mmCIF file of C-alpha atoms in Angstrom:
data_model
loop_
_atom_site.group_PDB
_atom_site.id
_atom_site.type_symbol
_atom_site.label_atom_id
_atom_site.label_comp_id
_atom_site.label_asym_id
_atom_site.label_seq_id
_atom_site.Cartn_x
_atom_site.Cartn_y
_atom_site.Cartn_z
ATOM 1 C CA ALA A 289 0.000 0.000 0.000
ATOM 2 C CA VAL A 290 2.253 2.736 -1.307
ATOM 3 C CA HIS A 291 -0.541 5.279 -0.916
ATOM 4 C CA GLY A 292 -0.828 4.493 2.819
ATOM 5 C CA GLN A 293 2.903 4.925 3.278
ATOM 6 C CA THR A 294 2.752 8.338 1.612
ATOM 7 C CA ALA A 295 -0.002 9.392 4.001
ATOM 8 C CA VAL A 296 2.178 8.497 7.001
ATOM 9 C CA ALA A 297 5.095 10.450 5.537
ATOM 10 C CA ASP A 298 2.842 13.497 5.078
ATOM 11 C CA GLN A 299 1.903 13.331 8.764
ATOM 12 C CA LEU A 300 5.584 13.440 9.704
ATOM 13 C CA VAL A 301 5.994 16.673 7.751
ATOM 14 C CA VAL A 302 3.154 18.306 9.683
ATOM 15 C CA SER A 303 4.961 17.334 12.928
ATOM 16 C CA ARG A 304 1.923 18.072 15.088
ATOM 17 C CA LEU A 305 2.031 14.477 16.249
ATOM 18 C CA ASP A 306 3.720 13.876 19.568
ATOM 19 C CA PRO A 307 7.136 12.188 19.662
ATOM 20 C CA ALA A 308 5.599 8.798 20.554
ATOM 21 C CA ALA A 309 3.590 8.764 17.315
ATOM 22 C CA LEU A 310 6.611 10.002 15.369
ATOM 23 C CA VAL A 311 8.827 7.266 16.875
ATOM 24 C CA LEU A 312 6.324 4.597 15.795
ATOM 25 C CA GLY A 313 6.248 6.141 12.304
ATOM 26 C CA ILE A 314 10.051 6.177 12.036
ATOM 27 C CA VAL A 315 10.195 2.560 13.266
ATOM 28 C CA ASP A 316 7.767 1.634 10.451
ATOM 29 C CA TYR A 317 10.222 3.145 7.958
ATOM 30 C CA THR A 318 13.323 1.479 9.431
ATOM 31 C CA ARG A 319 14.689 -1.972 8.588
ATOM 32 C CA TRP A 320 16.815 -4.028 10.931
ATOM 33 C CA PRO A 321 19.264 -6.644 9.626
ATOM 34 C CA GLY A 322 17.519 -10.031 9.509
ATOM 35 C CA GLN A 323 14.298 -8.591 10.947
ATOM 36 C CA ASP A 324 11.839 -11.470 11.203
ATOM 37 C CA ARG A 325 10.557 -10.890 14.716
ATOM 38 C CA THR A 326 8.589 -8.396 16.764
ATOM 39 C CA LEU A 327 10.752 -5.390 17.588
ATOM 40 C CA LEU A 328 11.290 -4.237 21.167
ATOM 41 C CA ILE A 329 11.129 -0.530 22.008
ATOM 42 C CA CYS A 330 12.670 0.360 25.364
ATOM 43 C CA GLY A 331 11.274 3.641 26.647
ATOM 44 C CA SER A 332 12.141 5.563 29.781
ATOM 45 C CA ARG A 333 9.887 4.809 32.742
ATOM 46 C CA GLY A 334 8.170 8.014 33.819
ATOM 47 C CA GLY A 335 8.837 9.765 30.512
ATOM 48 C CA GLN A 336 5.642 11.304 29.155
ATOM 49 C CA HIS A 337 6.465 10.333 25.560
ATOM 50 C CA SER A 338 7.824 6.872 26.397
ATOM 51 C CA GLU A 339 4.716 6.020 28.392
ATOM 52 C CA ARG A 340 2.589 6.776 25.280
ATOM 53 C CA LEU A 341 4.451 4.151 23.229
ATOM 54 C CA ALA A 342 2.693 1.269 24.972
ATOM 55 C CA PRO A 343 -0.616 0.364 23.321
ATOM 56 C CA SER A 344 -3.697 1.263 25.313
ATOM 57 C CA PRO A 345 -6.029 -1.571 26.337
ATOM 58 C CA SER A 346 -8.584 -0.282 23.797
ATOM 59 C CA GLN A 347 -6.182 -0.699 20.851
ATOM 60 C CA PRO A 348 -6.524 -3.973 18.983
ATOM 61 C CA PRO A 349 -3.369 -6.095 18.981
ATOM 62 C CA SER A 350 -1.271 -5.702 15.860
ATOM 63 C CA ALA A 351 1.270 -8.151 14.461
ATOM 64 C CA ARG A 352 3.310 -5.193 13.168
ATOM 65 C CA ARG A 353 3.275 -3.124 16.348
ATOM 66 C CA PRO A 354 6.499 -3.395 18.351
ATOM 67 C CA SER A 355 6.547 -4.561 21.950
ATOM 68 C CA VAL A 356 7.310 -1.880 24.528
ATOM 69 C CA ARG A 357 9.288 -2.235 27.746
ATOM 70 C CA LEU A 358 9.777 0.656 30.143
ATOM 71 C CA VAL A 359 13.255 0.872 31.675
ATOM 72 C CA GLU A 360 14.665 3.089 34.393
ATOM 73 C CA PRO A 361 16.447 6.193 33.095
ATOM 74 C CA ASP A 362 20.235 6.015 33.634
ATOM 75 C CA ASP A 363 20.185 2.180 33.950
ATOM 76 C CA VAL A 364 21.963 0.094 31.326
ATOM 77 C CA PRO A 365 19.293 -0.716 28.719
ATOM 78 C CA PRO A 366 18.637 -4.419 28.030
ATOM 79 C CA ALA A 367 20.676 -5.787 25.111
ATOM 80 C CA GLU A 368 17.528 -6.979 23.322
ATOM 81 C CA CYS A 369 16.224 -3.408 22.797
ATOM 82 C CA ASP A 370 15.851 -2.603 19.078
ATOM 83 C CA VAL A 371 14.870 0.997 19.851
ATOM 84 C CA ILE A 372 15.838 3.024 22.924
ATOM 85 C CA VAL A 373 14.027 6.251 23.774
ATOM 86 C CA PHE A 374 16.252 8.349 26.036
ATOM 87 C CA GLU A 375 13.932 10.553 28.047
ATOM 88 C CA GLY A 376 14.927 11.997 31.404
ATOM 89 C CA TRP A 377 18.456 10.549 31.311
ATOM 90 C CA SER A 378 21.529 12.226 32.829
ATOM 91 C CA ASP A 379 24.311 13.146 30.395
ATOM 92 C CA GLY A 380 26.939 10.651 31.647
ATOM 93 C CA PRO A 381 24.794 7.484 31.679
ATOM 94 C CA MET A 382 23.215 8.471 28.360
ATOM 95 C CA ALA A 383 26.642 8.935 26.705
ATOM 96 C CA ASN A 384 27.761 5.551 28.088
ATOM 97 C CA ALA A 385 24.616 3.826 26.796
ATOM 98 C CA LEU A 386 25.010 5.424 23.352
ATOM 99 C CA ARG A 387 28.618 4.178 23.178
ATOM 100 C CA ALA A 388 27.541 0.696 24.305
ATOM 101 C CA VAL A 389 24.928 0.341 21.539
ATOM 102 C CA GLY A 390 26.903 2.225 18.885
ATOM 103 C CA HIS A 391 28.062 -1.014 17.231
ATOM 104 C CA ARG A 392 24.605 -2.642 17.277
ATOM 105 C CA PRO A 393 21.563 -2.075 15.055
ATOM 106 C CA THR A 394 19.706 -0.153 17.762
ATOM 107 C CA LEU A 395 17.687 2.936 16.865
ATOM 108 C CA THR A 396 18.422 5.606 19.488
ATOM 109 C CA VAL A 397 15.946 8.433 20.017
ATOM 110 C CA GLY A 398 16.316 11.469 22.262
ATOM 111 C CA PHE A 399 15.498 15.118 22.758
ATOM 112 C CA GLY A 400 17.455 18.228 21.788
ATOM 113 C CA ALA A 401 20.078 18.777 19.090
ATOM 114 C CA ALA A 402 22.874 17.803 21.509
ATOM 115 C CA PHE A 403 21.537 14.225 21.515
ATOM 116 C CA CYS A 404 22.553 13.793 17.856
ATOM 117 C CA SER A 405 25.912 15.466 18.544
ATOM 118 C CA ASP A 406 26.494 12.899 21.302
ATOM 119 C CA GLY A 407 25.904 9.978 18.907
ATOM 120 C CA GLY A 408 22.130 9.577 19.057
ATOM 121 C CA MET A 409 20.271 8.840 15.820
ATOM 122 C CA VAL A 410 16.965 10.715 16.012
ATOM 123 C CA CYS A 411 16.726 14.016 17.898
ATOM 124 C CA PHE A 412 13.378 15.633 18.645
ATOM 125 C CA SER A 413 12.944 19.339 19.356
ATOM 126 C CA ALA A 414 9.832 21.181 20.470
ATOM 127 C CA GLU A 415 9.033 24.159 18.232
ATOM 128 C CA PRO A 416 6.092 26.580 18.465
ATOM 129 C CA ALA A 417 4.400 24.849 15.499
ATOM 130 C CA GLY A 418 4.962 21.336 16.865
ATOM 131 C CA TRP A 419 7.700 18.723 17.069
ATOM 132 C CA THR A 420 10.585 18.543 14.625
ATOM 133 C CA PHE A 421 13.287 15.906 14.342
ATOM 134 C CA GLU A 422 16.753 15.489 12.899
ATOM 135 C CA VAL A 423 18.503 12.272 11.901
ATOM 136 C CA ASN A 424 22.229 11.687 12.465
ATOM 137 C CA THR A 425 22.897 9.862 9.190
ATOM 138 C CA ASP A 426 26.505 8.999 10.119
ATOM 139 C CA THR A 427 25.406 7.135 13.252
ATOM 140 C CA VAL A 428 22.596 5.404 11.357
ATOM 141 C CA ALA A 429 25.025 4.274 8.618
ATOM 142 C CA ARG A 430 27.440 2.772 11.184
ATOM 143 C CA SER A 431 24.615 0.900 12.940
ATOM 144 C CA GLY A 432 23.558 -1.275 10.006
ATOM 145 C CA LEU A 433 19.993 0.046 10.182
ATOM 146 C CA ARG A 434 18.301 1.204 7.007
ATOM 147 C CA ILE A 435 15.951 4.152 7.386
ATOM 148 C CA ASN A 436 13.763 4.745 4.332
ATOM 149 C CA PRO A 437 15.065 7.747 2.370
ATOM 150 C CA ARG A 438 11.594 9.338 2.658
ATOM 151 C CA VAL A 439 12.227 9.932 6.370
ATOM 152 C CA LEU A 440 15.662 11.390 5.662
ATOM 153 C CA HIS A 441 14.178 13.563 2.906
ATOM 154 C CA LEU A 442 11.629 14.984 5.369
ATOM 155 C CA THR A 443 14.407 16.219 7.642
ATOM 156 C CA ARG A 444 16.260 17.810 4.692
ATOM 157 C CA SER A 445 13.053 19.481 3.463
ATOM 158 C CA ARG A 446 12.503 20.946 6.895
ATOM 159 C CA GLN A 447 16.098 22.213 7.099
ATOM 160 C CA ARG A 448 15.796 23.934 3.690
ATOM 161 C CA ALA A 449 12.498 25.541 4.700
ATOM 162 C CA SER A 450 14.005 27.013 7.889
#
């Protein structure tokens, strides 16, 4: 359903979705090496965006929806995490965790431009019009993950428009 994928991409451009919805959209457009299993997103316990990643009881189960596990900020994330959302972490533990997963195909998501400078992959920023995000393409390339060029194009379009 190419048309459906285009609709999702258009929503990312609007960026009025919260980071949890954007993370799920980016995950949909990312491919992991040998992916033939349900992905695991590890979000930060107590983080307002991480808490929204877990499906609500009213949502029907989906074979494509990743599993979500909430982890304590600043604790070493479990090795089986395919995505880590760093929310409410201290700088030192976050830098250590980013270094630890830097050689693995783990999508790392955080907040503020400094997160990408520190080796994170996707960095969200709150703007008056809504949420924006940047992608650290160097870190993504080293990880072995493949993010659909449409997502990368959205970040470039936004940068040109600024």
